[in-house]
PDB file of C-alpha atoms in Angstrom:
ATOM      1  CA  ARG A 167      20.337   7.199   2.729  1.00 62.00           C
ATOM      2  CA  PHE A 168      17.776   4.469   2.963  1.00 64.00           C
ATOM      3  CA  TYR A 169      18.655   0.986   4.180  1.00 65.00           C
ATOM      4  CA  THR A 170      16.427  -2.060   4.218  1.00 66.00           C
ATOM      5  CA  ASP A 171      16.686  -5.560   5.588  1.00 70.00           C
ATOM      6  CA  ARG A 172      13.973  -6.942   3.316  1.00 68.00           C
ATOM      7  CA  PRO A 173      14.286 -10.407   1.760  1.00 69.00           C
ATOM      8  CA  ASP A 174      15.859 -10.534  -1.709  1.00 70.00           C
ATOM      9  CA  SER A 175      13.443 -13.164  -3.008  1.00 70.00           C
ATOM     10  CA  GLU A 176      11.525 -12.279  -6.159  1.00 64.00           C
ATOM     11  CA  ALA A 177       8.256 -13.363  -4.530  1.00 66.00           C
ATOM     12  CA  PHE A 178       8.677 -10.641  -1.911  1.00 62.00           C
ATOM     13  CA  GLY A 179       9.122  -7.860  -4.459  1.00 63.00           C
ATOM     14  CA  GLN A 180      12.005  -5.666  -5.454  1.00 65.00           C
ATOM     15  CA  ASN A 181      10.566  -2.257  -4.539  1.00 67.00           C
ATOM     16  CA  SER A 182      12.023  -0.076  -1.809  1.00 66.00           C
ATOM     17  CA  GLY A 183       8.648   0.715  -0.231  1.00 69.00           C
ATOM     18  CA  LEU A 184       9.328   4.455  -0.162  1.00 78.00           C
ATOM     19  CA  GLY A 185       6.529   5.534  -2.517  1.00 82.00           C
ATOM     20  CA  LEU A 186       3.729   5.658   0.045  1.00 81.00           C
ATOM     21  CA  ASN A 187       5.950   7.358   2.623  1.00 84.00           C
ATOM     22  CA  ILE A 188       6.963  10.059   0.120  1.00 87.00           C
ATOM     23  CA  SER A 189       3.324  10.487  -0.951  1.00 89.00           C
ATOM     24  CA  ARG A 190       2.284  10.836   2.690  1.00 87.00           C
ATOM     25  CA  GLN A 191       4.871  13.548   3.326  1.00 91.00           C
ATOM     26  CA  ILE A 192       3.657  15.549   0.311  1.00 92.00           C
ATOM     27  CA  VAL A 193      -0.024  15.202   1.252  1.00 92.00           C
ATOM     28  CA  VAL A 194       0.578  16.099   4.929  1.00 92.00           C
ATOM     29  CA  ALA A 195       2.677  19.133   3.884  1.00 93.00           C
ATOM     30  CA  HIS A 196      -0.427  20.402   2.067  1.00 93.00           C
ATOM     31  CA  GLY A 197      -2.649  19.834   5.105  1.00 94.00           C
ATOM     32  CA  GLY A 198      -4.202  16.624   3.820  1.00 92.00           C
ATOM     33  CA  ARG A 199      -4.501  12.983   4.850  1.00 91.00           C
ATOM     34  CA  ILE A 200      -3.778   9.696   3.063  1.00 88.00           C
ATOM     35  CA  TRP A 201      -4.862   6.196   4.076  1.00 85.00           C
ATOM     36  CA  ALA A 202      -5.539   2.731   2.659  1.00 81.00           C
ATOM     37  CA  GLU A 203      -8.956   1.116   2.417  1.00 81.00           C
ATOM     38  CA  ASN A 204     -10.113  -2.306   1.250  1.00 78.00           C
ATOM     39  CA  ARG A 205     -11.741  -2.148  -2.155  1.00 72.00           C
ATOM     40  CA  SER A 206     -15.407  -3.093  -2.163  1.00 70.00           C
ATOM     41  CA  GLY A 207     -15.894  -6.823  -2.559  1.00 62.00           C
ATOM     42  CA  SER A 208     -12.336  -7.545  -1.419  1.00 54.00           C
ATOM     43  CA  SER A 209     -11.414  -9.899   1.371  1.00 53.00           C
ATOM     44  CA  ALA A 210      -7.997  -8.340   2.000  1.00 48.00           C
ATOM     45  CA  LYS A 211      -7.391  -8.279   5.740  1.00 49.00           C
ATOM     46  CA  GLN A 212      -4.191  -7.703   7.630  1.00 46.00           C
ATOM     47  CA  GLY A 213      -2.604 -10.885   8.918  1.00 45.00           C
ATOM     48  CA  ARG A 214      -4.833 -13.277   6.962  1.00 45.00           C
ATOM     49  CA  ARG A 215      -3.297 -15.774   4.538  1.00 48.00           C
ATOM     50  CA  ARG A 216      -5.060 -16.304   1.235  1.00 47.00           C
ATOM     51  CA  ARG A 217      -4.626 -19.012  -1.390  1.00 53.00           C
ATOM     52  CA  GLY A 218      -5.318 -19.277  -5.094  1.00 52.00           C
ATOM     53  CA  ALA A 219      -7.040 -16.371  -6.836  1.00 52.00           C
ATOM     54  CA  ALA A 220      -7.357 -14.316  -3.636  1.00 50.00           C
ATOM     55  CA  ALA A 221      -3.598 -14.543  -3.069  1.00 49.00           C
ATOM     56  CA  ALA A 222      -2.934 -13.504  -6.680  1.00 51.00           C
ATOM     57  CA  ARG A 223      -5.186 -10.451  -6.266  1.00 48.00           C
ATOM     58  CA  SER A 224      -3.350  -9.548  -3.072  1.00 49.00           C
ATOM     59  CA  ARG A 225       0.050  -9.755  -4.780  1.00 51.00           C
ATOM     60  CA  ASN A 226      -1.240  -7.530  -7.596  1.00 54.00           C
ATOM     61  CA  GLY A 227      -2.486  -4.885  -5.157  1.00 51.00           C
ATOM     62  CA  ALA A 228      -6.121  -5.476  -6.090  1.00 58.00           C
ATOM     63  CA  GLY A 229      -7.248  -5.567  -2.465  1.00 63.00           C
ATOM     64  CA  ALA A 230      -6.569  -1.976  -1.446  1.00 70.00           C
ATOM     65  CA  SER A 231      -6.938   1.550  -2.715  1.00 79.00           C
ATOM     66  CA  PHE A 232      -5.316   4.671  -1.350  1.00 81.00           C
ATOM     67  CA  VAL A 233      -7.431   7.687  -0.495  1.00 85.00           C
ATOM     68  CA  VAL A 234      -6.056  11.230  -0.494  1.00 87.00           C
ATOM     69  CA  ARG A 235      -8.025  14.078   1.047  1.00 89.00           C
ATOM     70  CA  LEU A 236      -6.747  17.654   0.675  1.00 89.00           C
ATOM     71  CA  PRO A 237      -8.303  20.806   2.122  1.00 89.00           C
ATOM     72  CA  ALA A 238     -10.259  23.043  -0.264  1.00 86.00           C
ATOM     73  CA  ALA A 239      -8.308  26.065  -1.421  1.00 71.00           C
TER      74      ALA A 239
END
């Protein structure tokens, strides 16, 4: 079972947050790596508060992309 103590507010989001963890387990099981990177031209930085359009992009996930690297077969 999975338990969470996340806020119930709509602004926080209603997702469980398990997707990236499950993806990581699959990628690692195949000998690969997965990580997040800022998209080019993005100002997304951990711990920084943004307002206006930058905050909207952050809420929509526009500030990061996930990279998967698997070994060649």
